[in-house]
Amino acid sequence: CTKVKAAQLWAEQHENGAQVVHKMLFDLQGFYLKLAQILATKTEYLPLPYTSHMSKIFDTLPPVPFREIKATVEKDLGKSLHKVFHSFEEEPLACGTVAQVHSAVTLKGEPVVVKVQKRGVARKMTADMANIRRFSQMLVEELRMDIGFDVVSLAKEYEELVGAPNPSAALQVPLEFDFEEEAKHIATMHEIFSSQPDDPGLGSEVHKSVTFPTVHAGSTRRVLVMDHIDGVPLVLRSQPNVANDQGEKMLVALFHAFGRQIFLNGVFHTDPHPGNLLVDASSGSLALLDFGQVKVLSKKWRIRLAHFFCHVARRDDQAVVAKCYELGMRFINGTPETTALLIYVLFDTRMDLDALNCGPTDPNGAWMANIRVQKFPQQMFMVMRVVTMLRGIQSTFRFRHLSSATIWGPYAKSALGLYMPLTTLRKSLSLTNLGANLNSYNEKAEDATAAGAARTEWQAPEFYKTPGKSLMHSIAVIYQ
């Protein structure tokens, strides 16, 4: 009876809390609605009321008055609506954080959708991100607060993603508010998936299973015209009363598609929330929509990520943690075992181990709450975001066994063979300097602790400081 009463009290508390968070994010609008998108997919961690209320936000966003939409389209296209479209629906198909989508028919009789940017949204979202970044810096750098995660790097990455002026953003395309750039990336995706990979083992059928919209000529920075894809959201295939025999096949195809984007091409969609995934009613293929958030990786970071995911795919705990240290990640208060587990939570969708499937209210998840991620490479945040959102979709389907890292492993190995000659690979895998760097880092951490910082830093595993063994181990992993 006591347990039943406790469950009822928790259910009421979760419902009240979810309503408060829902109202707060809805009132704030701007970038905070993107946070709601992420929370809506966290069905494996958050109580049901939170994910349910966050999902409703996008059904309740008020549409922009049609007169504003009409004015933007006519100004950007330089013509009145009736001279460009045979018909243009005033009621929107969807209202997003950045844009509103309307159905239309061209003068040639082609059904299309027209994505129109909301007025003032670029200025508001850019201001939101600048404020979040400044606030994060104040908490961490000035007030010295222990947030538990490297929120400053996270804020900087999002600020660059939405196009805020930042000289360091040379490799991050600021296309959130530039639909011409979005159109270019959609064209890139068509080019990438129009042919099969050279290696037949790399999802050779993916190009037939995943599709993208086609952009029509005449699109502008604020107006994007695309062909109309008639479909239903992928997550509806997860409902108990809907046939779900193709669900796993579609998710596997989606994982393959991201492996190809990240490792072989270095350009990938970073916003795979449920609203951007449709099952095409005519072909049954999975359509990936909205390339407003795209990450561009340098060759150097493609190689680094490929090394890392080769180890993650093999579940080599020591090598995974060592590679994270090489990439610049720093963990506090974790054991070797719990640090490896946290890395798997961050970078794999696998959910068939209880330790990898603990929410904040689960007593078995205390180990995760104790670890502090002191440093997190900015270039890895969007990969983590993709994994997080894919895991949420996987959780909705209740497929616990699928592992994105396992599917991505062959793509990572192929990327290393594509971008690195064997001699360069051997040199890059030498861990002599890495061990020295780690020793230097840990000495500084010990000095800080001696000065009064109440923290403990886990030392790198011994094998990480033994270059000969580590080098041969890594080469064997990649080329076996």
Short mmCIF file of C-alpha atoms in Angstrom, two decimals:
data_model
loop_
_atom_site.label_atom_id
_atom_site.label_comp_id
_atom_site.label_asym_id
_atom_site.label_seq_id
_atom_site.Cartn_x
_atom_site.Cartn_y
_atom_site.Cartn_z
CA CYS A 1 0.00 0.00 0.00
CA THR A 2 2.87 2.35 0.86
CA LYS A 3 4.54 1.67 -2.49
CA VAL A 4 1.27 2.34 -4.34
CA LYS A 5 0.80 5.61 -2.48
CA ALA A 6 4.39 6.63 -3.20
CA ALA A 7 3.91 5.88 -6.90
CA GLN A 8 0.75 8.01 -6.95
CA LEU A 9 2.55 10.90 -5.26
CA TRP A 10 5.42 10.68 -7.72
CA ALA A 11 2.98 10.57 -10.65
CA GLU A 12 1.27 13.73 -9.39
CA GLN A 13 4.62 15.45 -8.86
CA HIS A 14 5.82 14.52 -12.35
CA GLU A 15 2.57 15.80 -13.89
CA ASN A 16 2.80 19.11 -12.04
CA GLY A 17 6.48 19.50 -12.89
CA ALA A 18 5.89 18.68 -16.55
CA GLN A 19 3.16 21.32 -16.80
CA VAL A 20 5.43 23.96 -15.27
CA VAL A 21 8.33 23.14 -17.62
CA HIS A 22 5.95 23.04 -20.61
CA LYS A 23 4.58 26.50 -19.83
CA MET A 24 8.03 27.95 -19.18
CA LEU A 25 9.51 26.73 -22.47
CA PHE A 26 6.41 27.70 -24.42
CA ASP A 27 6.50 31.23 -22.98
CA LEU A 28 10.23 31.64 -23.65
CA GLN A 29 9.90 30.50 -27.31
CA GLY A 30 13.05 30.92 -29.44
CA PHE A 31 15.88 28.49 -28.76
CA TYR A 32 14.12 27.07 -25.71
CA LEU A 33 11.64 25.30 -27.98
CA LYS A 34 14.57 23.32 -29.36
CA LEU A 35 15.27 22.15 -25.83
CA ALA A 36 11.69 20.92 -25.72
CA GLN A 37 12.36 18.91 -28.89
CA ILE A 38 15.19 17.07 -27.15
CA LEU A 39 13.21 16.48 -23.96
CA ALA A 40 10.31 15.08 -26.00
CA THR A 41 12.55 12.27 -27.29
CA LYS A 42 13.95 11.26 -23.89
CA THR A 43 11.38 8.55 -23.28
CA GLU A 44 14.07 6.19 -21.95
CA TYR A 45 15.02 8.58 -19.12
CA LEU A 46 12.22 11.04 -18.34
CA PRO A 47 8.88 10.19 -16.74
CA LEU A 48 6.02 9.99 -19.25
CA PRO A 49 4.35 13.32 -18.31
CA TYR A 50 7.49 15.24 -19.33
CA THR A 51 7.90 13.67 -22.76
CA SER A 52 4.15 13.85 -23.37
CA HIS A 53 3.88 17.57 -22.54
CA MET A 54 7.05 18.45 -24.48
CA SER A 55 5.63 16.71 -27.56
CA LYS A 56 2.46 18.80 -27.32
CA ILE A 57 4.39 22.06 -27.60
CA PHE A 58 4.68 21.64 -31.35
CA ASP A 59 0.98 21.02 -31.74
CA THR A 60 0.17 24.24 -29.91
CA LEU A 61 2.63 26.73 -31.43
CA PRO A 62 0.53 29.66 -32.69
CA PRO A 63 0.78 30.13 -36.48
CA VAL A 64 2.18 33.32 -37.92
CA PRO A 65 -0.64 35.40 -39.51
CA PHE A 66 -0.91 34.59 -43.21
CA ARG A 67 -0.44 38.22 -44.20
CA GLU A 68 3.11 38.07 -42.81
CA ILE A 69 3.82 34.81 -44.64
CA LYS A 70 2.44 36.25 -47.89
CA ALA A 71 4.50 39.42 -47.51
CA THR A 72 7.73 37.47 -46.93
CA VAL A 73 7.17 35.16 -49.91
CA GLU A 74 6.27 37.97 -52.28
CA LYS A 75 9.18 40.14 -51.17
CA ASP A 76 11.76 37.36 -51.51
CA LEU A 77 10.42 35.94 -54.79
CA GLY A 78 9.79 39.39 -56.25
CA LYS A 79 6.33 38.45 -57.51
CA SER A 80 2.81 38.18 -56.16
CA LEU A 81 1.70 34.73 -55.01
CA HIS A 82 -0.65 34.12 -57.94
CA LYS A 83 2.21 34.69 -60.40
CA VAL A 84 4.29 31.95 -58.79
CA PHE A 85 1.74 29.45 -57.46
CA HIS A 86 -1.53 28.16 -58.83
CA SER A 87 -2.73 27.82 -55.25
CA PHE A 88 -1.27 28.50 -51.79
CA GLU A 89 -2.94 27.19 -48.63
CA GLU A 90 -3.37 29.83 -45.94
CA GLU A 91 -3.53 27.27 -43.12
CA PRO A 92 -0.02 25.96 -42.36
CA LEU A 93 0.90 22.29 -42.47
CA ALA A 94 3.32 22.79 -39.58
CA CYS A 95 4.61 25.53 -37.30
CA GLY A 96 8.22 25.16 -36.23
CA THR A 97 10.63 27.18 -34.14
CA VAL A 98 12.21 28.92 -37.12
CA ALA A 99 9.74 28.58 -39.95
CA GLN A 100 6.19 27.77 -40.99
CA VAL A 101 5.32 25.31 -43.76
CA HIS A 102 2.44 25.70 -46.22
CA SER A 103 1.09 23.49 -49.00
CA ALA A 104 0.99 24.95 -52.49
CA VAL A 105 0.69 23.99 -56.16
CA THR A 106 3.02 25.49 -58.77
CA LEU A 107 1.84 26.96 -62.06
CA LYS A 108 2.98 23.67 -63.64
CA GLY A 109 0.62 21.77 -61.36
CA GLU A 110 3.33 20.34 -59.09
CA PRO A 111 2.36 19.86 -55.42
CA VAL A 112 4.97 21.51 -53.20
CA VAL A 113 5.54 22.69 -49.68
CA VAL A 114 6.81 26.19 -48.97
CA LYS A 115 8.96 26.76 -45.88
CA VAL A 116 8.82 30.42 -44.84
CA GLN A 117 11.05 31.91 -42.15
CA LYS A 118 9.29 33.71 -39.31
CA ARG A 119 9.98 37.41 -38.95
CA GLY A 120 12.44 38.35 -36.23
CA VAL A 121 13.21 34.74 -35.27
CA ALA A 122 16.87 34.97 -36.31
CA ARG A 123 17.45 37.97 -34.08
CA LYS A 124 15.63 36.42 -31.11
CA MET A 125 17.30 33.00 -31.31
CA THR A 126 20.74 34.51 -31.79
CA ALA A 127 20.16 36.66 -28.72
CA ASP A 128 18.96 33.60 -26.77
CA MET A 129 22.13 31.69 -27.58
CA ALA A 130 24.41 34.63 -26.79
CA ASN A 131 22.69 35.04 -23.42
CA ILE A 132 22.93 31.32 -22.64
CA ARG A 133 26.63 31.31 -23.53
CA ARG A 134 27.36 34.38 -21.39
CA PHE A 135 25.36 32.98 -18.48
CA SER A 136 27.18 29.63 -18.73
CA GLN A 137 30.54 31.38 -18.72
CA MET A 138 29.54 33.43 -15.70
CA LEU A 139 28.48 30.35 -13.72
CA VAL A 140 31.58 28.34 -14.55
CA GLU A 141 34.36 30.87 -15.02
CA GLU A 142 33.37 33.60 -12.56
CA LEU A 143 31.24 31.92 -9.89
CA ARG A 144 33.14 28.60 -10.18
CA MET A 145 29.95 26.56 -9.93
CA ASP A 146 30.08 22.80 -10.48
CA ILE A 147 27.43 22.26 -13.15
CA GLY A 148 28.47 18.66 -13.76
CA PHE A 149 28.91 19.12 -17.51
CA ASP A 150 30.92 21.32 -19.86
CA VAL A 151 28.02 23.69 -20.55
CA VAL A 152 30.27 26.46 -21.92
CA SER A 153 31.45 24.34 -24.87
CA LEU A 154 27.88 23.19 -25.41
CA ALA A 155 26.58 26.76 -25.53
CA LYS A 156 29.34 27.81 -27.94
CA GLU A 157 28.54 24.96 -30.32
CA TYR A 158 24.84 25.80 -30.42
CA GLU A 159 25.64 29.49 -30.84
CA GLU A 160 27.70 28.67 -33.91
CA LEU A 161 25.05 26.30 -35.20
CA VAL A 162 22.31 28.95 -35.24
CA GLY A 163 24.63 31.35 -37.05
CA ALA A 164 25.72 33.78 -34.38
CA PRO A 165 28.75 35.78 -35.53
CA ASN A 166 31.82 33.99 -34.22
CA PRO A 167 35.23 34.02 -35.94
CA SER A 168 35.99 30.50 -34.65
CA ALA A 169 33.00 29.04 -36.51
CA ALA A 170 34.88 28.62 -39.78
CA LEU A 171 33.91 24.97 -40.19
CA GLN A 172 30.36 25.22 -38.86
CA VAL A 173 27.95 26.35 -41.56
CA PRO A 174 25.54 28.92 -40.02
CA LEU A 175 22.52 27.85 -42.05
CA GLU A 176 19.76 27.78 -39.45
CA PHE A 177 18.43 31.02 -40.96
CA ASP A 178 19.80 30.70 -44.49
CA PHE A 179 17.56 28.49 -46.59
CA GLU A 180 19.87 28.79 -49.61
CA GLU A 181 22.56 27.00 -47.61
CA GLU A 182 19.97 24.45 -46.48
CA ALA A 183 19.10 23.82 -50.13
CA LYS A 184 22.78 23.18 -50.90
CA HIS A 185 23.00 20.59 -48.15
CA ILE A 186 19.86 18.83 -49.33
CA ALA A 187 21.47 18.65 -52.79
CA THR A 188 24.60 17.22 -51.14
CA MET A 189 22.52 14.50 -49.48
CA HIS A 190 20.97 13.56 -52.82
CA GLU A 191 24.46 13.30 -54.30
CA ILE A 192 25.78 11.24 -51.39
CA PHE A 193 22.91 8.75 -51.44
CA SER A 194 22.52 8.51 -55.21
CA SER A 195 25.25 5.85 -55.34
CA GLN A 196 26.19 2.86 -53.23
CA PRO A 197 29.31 2.90 -51.00
CA ASP A 198 32.41 1.26 -52.46
CA ASP A 199 32.29 -1.30 -49.66
CA PRO A 200 29.19 -3.52 -50.14
CA GLY A 201 29.11 -4.11 -46.38
CA LEU A 202 28.30 -0.47 -45.67
CA GLY A 203 24.52 -0.52 -45.88
CA SER A 204 24.39 -1.04 -49.64
CA GLU A 205 20.58 -0.80 -49.62
CA VAL A 206 20.39 2.38 -47.57
CA HIS A 207 20.25 4.62 -50.62
CA LYS A 208 16.94 2.94 -51.46
CA SER A 209 15.51 3.16 -47.94
CA VAL A 210 16.23 6.78 -46.98
CA THR A 211 15.12 9.74 -49.09
CA PHE A 212 15.23 13.53 -48.96
CA PRO A 213 13.01 16.29 -50.34
CA THR A 214 13.87 17.88 -53.68
CA VAL A 215 14.34 21.64 -53.73
CA HIS A 216 12.70 23.65 -56.50
CA ALA A 217 14.39 26.48 -58.35
CA GLY A 218 13.73 29.99 -57.10
CA SER A 219 14.20 29.37 -53.39
CA THR A 220 15.71 32.22 -51.38
CA ARG A 221 17.37 32.85 -48.03
CA ARG A 222 13.97 32.96 -46.26
CA VAL A 223 11.75 30.93 -48.60
CA LEU A 224 12.39 27.28 -49.48
CA VAL A 225 10.20 25.47 -52.04
CA MET A 226 10.34 21.66 -52.02
CA ASP A 227 8.36 18.77 -53.43
CA HIS A 228 5.55 17.52 -51.22
CA ILE A 229 6.20 14.19 -49.47
CA ASP A 230 2.96 12.54 -48.47
CA GLY A 231 3.69 10.48 -45.39
CA VAL A 232 3.14 9.78 -41.72
CA PRO A 233 5.56 10.40 -38.83
CA LEU A 234 7.86 7.45 -38.18
CA VAL A 235 6.95 7.33 -34.50
CA LEU A 236 3.33 6.52 -35.37
CA ARG A 237 4.63 3.14 -36.53
CA SER A 238 5.50 2.46 -32.89
CA GLN A 239 1.91 2.59 -31.64
CA PRO A 240 0.46 -0.70 -30.33
CA ASN A 241 -2.46 -0.61 -32.78
CA VAL A 242 -0.26 -0.02 -35.84
CA ALA A 243 1.58 -2.73 -37.75
CA ASN A 244 5.23 -2.46 -36.70
CA ASP A 245 6.93 -5.15 -38.77
CA GLN A 246 8.96 -2.55 -40.71
CA GLY A 247 9.92 -0.43 -37.70
CA GLU A 248 13.23 -2.12 -36.96
CA LYS A 249 14.20 -2.15 -40.62
CA MET A 250 13.59 1.60 -40.87
CA LEU A 251 15.59 2.36 -37.74
CA VAL A 252 18.52 0.28 -38.97
CA ALA A 253 18.38 2.13 -42.30
CA LEU A 254 18.35 5.43 -40.42
CA PHE A 255 21.41 4.42 -38.37
CA HIS A 256 23.23 3.42 -41.57
CA ALA A 257 22.33 6.76 -43.13
CA PHE A 258 23.93 8.67 -40.26
CA GLY A 259 27.01 6.45 -40.32
CA ARG A 260 27.47 7.35 -43.94
CA GLN A 261 26.93 11.08 -43.35
CA ILE A 262 29.22 11.40 -40.32
CA PHE A 263 32.20 9.23 -41.27
CA LEU A 264 32.32 9.05 -45.05
CA ASN A 265 31.13 12.53 -45.94
CA GLY A 266 31.58 14.67 -42.81
CA VAL A 267 28.28 16.49 -43.35
CA PHE A 268 25.34 15.34 -41.26
CA HIS A 269 21.82 16.26 -40.18
CA THR A 270 21.86 17.18 -36.48
CA ASP A 271 18.14 17.42 -35.75
CA PRO A 272 16.52 13.97 -36.25
CA HIS A 273 13.58 14.58 -33.92
CA PRO A 274 10.33 12.68 -34.68
CA GLY A 275 8.82 15.58 -36.63
CA ASN A 276 11.64 15.39 -39.17
CA LEU A 277 11.17 11.69 -39.96
CA LEU A 278 8.31 10.66 -42.27
CA VAL A 279 7.42 7.32 -43.81
CA ASP A 280 6.64 8.01 -47.47
CA ALA A 281 3.12 6.73 -48.18
CA SER A 282 3.91 5.83 -51.80
CA SER A 283 7.35 4.20 -51.55
CA GLY A 284 7.49 3.18 -47.90
CA SER A 285 10.94 4.78 -47.64
CA LEU A 286 12.04 6.95 -44.73
CA ALA A 287 12.21 10.66 -45.55
CA LEU A 288 14.62 12.82 -43.55
CA LEU A 289 13.36 16.41 -43.50
CA ASP A 290 14.56 19.87 -42.43
CA PHE A 291 18.28 20.44 -42.97
CA GLY A 292 18.24 23.68 -41.01
CA GLN A 293 20.79 22.22 -38.60
CA VAL A 294 23.75 20.57 -40.27
CA LYS A 295 27.21 19.93 -38.86
CA VAL A 296 30.28 20.03 -41.10
CA LEU A 297 33.28 18.08 -39.81
CA SER A 298 36.85 18.75 -40.82
CA LYS A 299 38.91 15.84 -42.14
CA LYS A 300 40.88 15.87 -38.89
CA TRP A 301 37.73 15.40 -36.80
CA ARG A 302 36.35 12.72 -39.10
CA ILE A 303 39.55 10.75 -38.46
CA ARG A 304 39.40 11.36 -34.71
CA LEU A 305 35.77 10.27 -34.49
CA ALA A 306 36.49 7.23 -36.66
CA HIS A 307 39.23 6.10 -34.25
CA PHE A 308 36.92 6.62 -31.30
CA PHE A 309 33.91 4.78 -32.71
CA CYS A 310 36.03 1.81 -33.79
CA HIS A 311 36.65 1.23 -30.07
CA VAL A 312 33.07 2.04 -29.00
CA ALA A 313 31.72 -0.47 -31.52
CA ARG A 314 33.93 -3.19 -30.01
CA ARG A 315 33.02 -2.30 -26.41
CA ASP A 316 36.71 -2.02 -25.55
CA ASP A 317 36.34 -0.12 -22.26
CA GLN A 318 40.00 0.75 -21.74
CA ALA A 319 40.52 1.93 -25.31
CA VAL A 320 37.24 3.90 -25.28
CA VAL A 321 38.19 5.85 -22.16
CA ALA A 322 41.75 6.39 -23.39
CA LYS A 323 40.53 7.71 -26.73
CA CYS A 324 38.16 10.09 -24.97
CA TYR A 325 41.07 11.52 -23.01
CA GLU A 326 42.99 11.92 -26.27
CA LEU A 327 40.05 13.83 -27.76
CA GLY A 328 39.98 16.21 -24.81
CA MET A 329 37.23 14.81 -22.58
CA ARG A 330 37.83 14.98 -18.84
CA PHE A 331 35.84 13.09 -16.19
CA ILE A 332 35.76 13.62 -12.43
CA ASN A 333 34.58 11.19 -9.70
CA GLY A 334 34.24 8.19 -12.01
CA THR A 335 35.82 4.76 -11.80
CA PRO A 336 37.18 3.20 -15.01
CA GLU A 337 34.03 1.09 -15.25
CA THR A 338 31.48 3.86 -14.65
CA THR A 339 33.37 6.28 -16.91
CA ALA A 340 33.18 3.76 -19.76
CA LEU A 341 29.48 3.25 -19.08
CA LEU A 342 28.83 6.98 -19.25
CA ILE A 343 30.66 7.19 -22.57
CA TYR A 344 28.43 4.44 -23.96
CA VAL A 345 25.36 6.34 -22.74
CA LEU A 346 26.58 9.47 -24.53
CA PHE A 347 27.64 7.82 -27.78
CA ASP A 348 25.53 4.70 -28.36
CA THR A 349 21.82 3.95 -28.58
CA ARG A 350 22.24 0.50 -27.00
CA MET A 351 19.67 -0.06 -24.23
CA ASP A 352 19.90 -3.78 -23.47
CA LEU A 353 22.08 -3.31 -20.38
CA ASP A 354 20.32 -2.14 -17.22
CA ALA A 355 23.21 0.13 -16.30
CA LEU A 356 22.77 2.00 -19.60
CA ASN A 357 19.05 2.51 -19.10
CA CYS A 358 18.67 4.43 -15.84
CA GLY A 359 16.69 7.62 -15.57
CA PRO A 360 17.22 10.42 -13.02
CA THR A 361 14.64 8.91 -10.64
CA ASP A 362 16.10 5.39 -10.84
CA PRO A 363 18.20 4.51 -7.75
CA ASN A 364 20.35 2.30 -9.98
CA GLY A 365 21.46 5.41 -11.85
CA ALA A 366 23.27 7.03 -8.91
CA TRP A 367 26.63 6.15 -10.47
CA MET A 368 25.85 8.44 -13.41
CA ALA A 369 24.85 11.38 -11.22
CA ASN A 370 28.20 11.26 -9.40
CA ILE A 371 30.37 11.67 -12.51
CA ARG A 372 31.26 15.17 -13.66
CA VAL A 373 32.11 15.85 -17.31
CA GLN A 374 34.60 18.65 -16.81
CA LYS A 375 35.66 19.00 -20.45
CA PHE A 376 33.80 17.99 -23.60
CA PRO A 377 35.14 18.69 -27.13
CA GLN A 378 32.88 21.14 -28.91
CA GLN A 379 33.17 19.20 -32.18
CA MET A 380 31.59 16.11 -30.58
CA PHE A 381 28.43 17.70 -29.22
CA MET A 382 26.34 17.30 -32.36
CA VAL A 383 27.31 13.64 -32.71
CA MET A 384 26.16 13.16 -29.11
CA ARG A 385 22.93 15.05 -29.89
CA VAL A 386 22.20 12.76 -32.85
CA VAL A 387 22.80 9.67 -30.70
CA THR A 388 20.54 11.09 -27.97
CA MET A 389 17.68 11.73 -30.38
CA LEU A 390 18.06 8.39 -32.16
CA ARG A 391 17.99 6.61 -28.79
CA GLY A 392 14.76 8.42 -27.94
CA ILE A 393 13.15 7.22 -31.16
CA GLN A 394 14.47 3.71 -30.56
CA SER A 395 13.00 3.79 -27.06
CA THR A 396 9.62 4.75 -28.48
CA PHE A 397 9.74 1.58 -30.59
CA ARG A 398 10.89 -0.40 -27.54
CA PHE A 399 13.86 -1.86 -29.46
CA ARG A 400 16.48 -2.20 -26.71
CA HIS A 401 19.03 -4.24 -28.64
CA LEU A 402 19.91 -1.91 -31.53
CA SER A 403 23.33 -0.27 -31.29
CA SER A 404 24.14 2.72 -33.47
CA ALA A 405 27.84 2.35 -32.60
CA THR A 406 27.90 -1.25 -33.84
CA ILE A 407 26.31 -0.19 -37.13
CA TRP A 408 28.71 2.77 -37.40
CA GLY A 409 31.82 0.67 -36.72
CA PRO A 410 32.34 -0.43 -40.36
CA TYR A 411 31.85 3.16 -41.54
CA ALA A 412 34.48 4.35 -39.06
CA LYS A 413 36.97 1.71 -40.25
CA SER A 414 36.25 2.61 -43.87
CA ALA A 415 36.83 6.30 -43.10
CA LEU A 416 40.26 5.53 -41.64
CA GLY A 417 41.20 3.58 -44.73
CA LEU A 418 39.85 6.37 -46.94
CA TYR A 419 41.54 9.31 -45.26
CA MET A 420 44.75 7.90 -43.77
CA PRO A 421 47.68 6.03 -45.34
CA LEU A 422 48.91 3.18 -43.13
CA THR A 423 52.14 5.02 -42.19
CA THR A 424 50.16 8.06 -41.05
CA LEU A 425 47.71 5.85 -39.18
CA ARG A 426 50.55 4.17 -37.28
CA LYS A 427 51.97 7.55 -36.32
CA SER A 428 48.56 8.87 -35.22
CA LEU A 429 47.97 5.81 -33.07
CA SER A 430 51.21 6.23 -31.15
CA LEU A 431 50.27 6.97 -27.58
CA THR A 432 53.61 8.14 -26.23
CA ASN A 433 52.76 11.82 -26.34
CA LEU A 434 49.20 11.15 -25.24
CA GLY A 435 50.38 9.48 -22.06
CA ALA A 436 52.71 12.40 -21.36
CA ASN A 437 49.88 14.87 -21.88
CA LEU A 438 47.65 12.93 -19.52
CA ASN A 439 50.34 12.83 -16.85
CA SER A 440 50.73 16.60 -17.14
CA TYR A 441 46.96 17.07 -16.89
CA ASN A 442 46.66 14.85 -13.83
CA GLU A 443 49.56 16.60 -12.10
CA LYS A 444 47.71 19.89 -12.50
CA ALA A 445 44.53 18.28 -11.17
CA GLU A 446 46.41 16.99 -8.13
CA ASP A 447 47.88 20.45 -7.52
CA ALA A 448 44.36 21.91 -7.65
CA THR A 449 43.11 19.30 -5.19
CA ALA A 450 46.01 20.03 -2.83
CA ALA A 451 45.06 23.71 -3.02
CA GLY A 452 41.59 22.93 -1.70
CA ALA A 453 39.53 21.65 -4.61
CA ALA A 454 37.42 18.77 -3.27
CA ARG A 455 37.67 16.62 -6.39
CA THR A 456 39.25 13.34 -7.36
CA GLU A 457 40.62 12.74 -10.84
CA TRP A 458 40.76 9.19 -12.14
CA GLN A 459 44.20 8.45 -13.60
CA ALA A 460 44.55 7.10 -17.12
CA PRO A 461 44.77 3.29 -17.34
CA GLU A 462 48.33 1.96 -17.38
CA PHE A 463 48.07 0.51 -20.87
CA TYR A 464 47.39 4.02 -22.15
CA LYS A 465 50.89 5.01 -21.03
CA THR A 466 52.52 2.01 -22.78
CA PRO A 467 52.90 3.09 -26.41
CA GLY A 468 54.05 -0.18 -27.93
CA LYS A 469 51.18 -2.27 -26.60
CA SER A 470 48.59 0.42 -27.29
CA LEU A 471 49.77 1.02 -30.85
CA MET A 472 49.59 -2.64 -31.84
CA HIS A 473 46.27 -3.02 -30.04
CA SER A 474 44.70 -0.12 -31.95
CA ILE A 475 46.01 -1.23 -35.35
CA ALA A 476 44.75 -4.76 -34.73
CA VAL A 477 41.30 -3.42 -33.82
CA ILE A 478 41.00 -1.31 -36.95
CA TYR A 479 42.48 -3.63 -39.54
CA GLN A 480 41.42 -7.05 -38.36
#
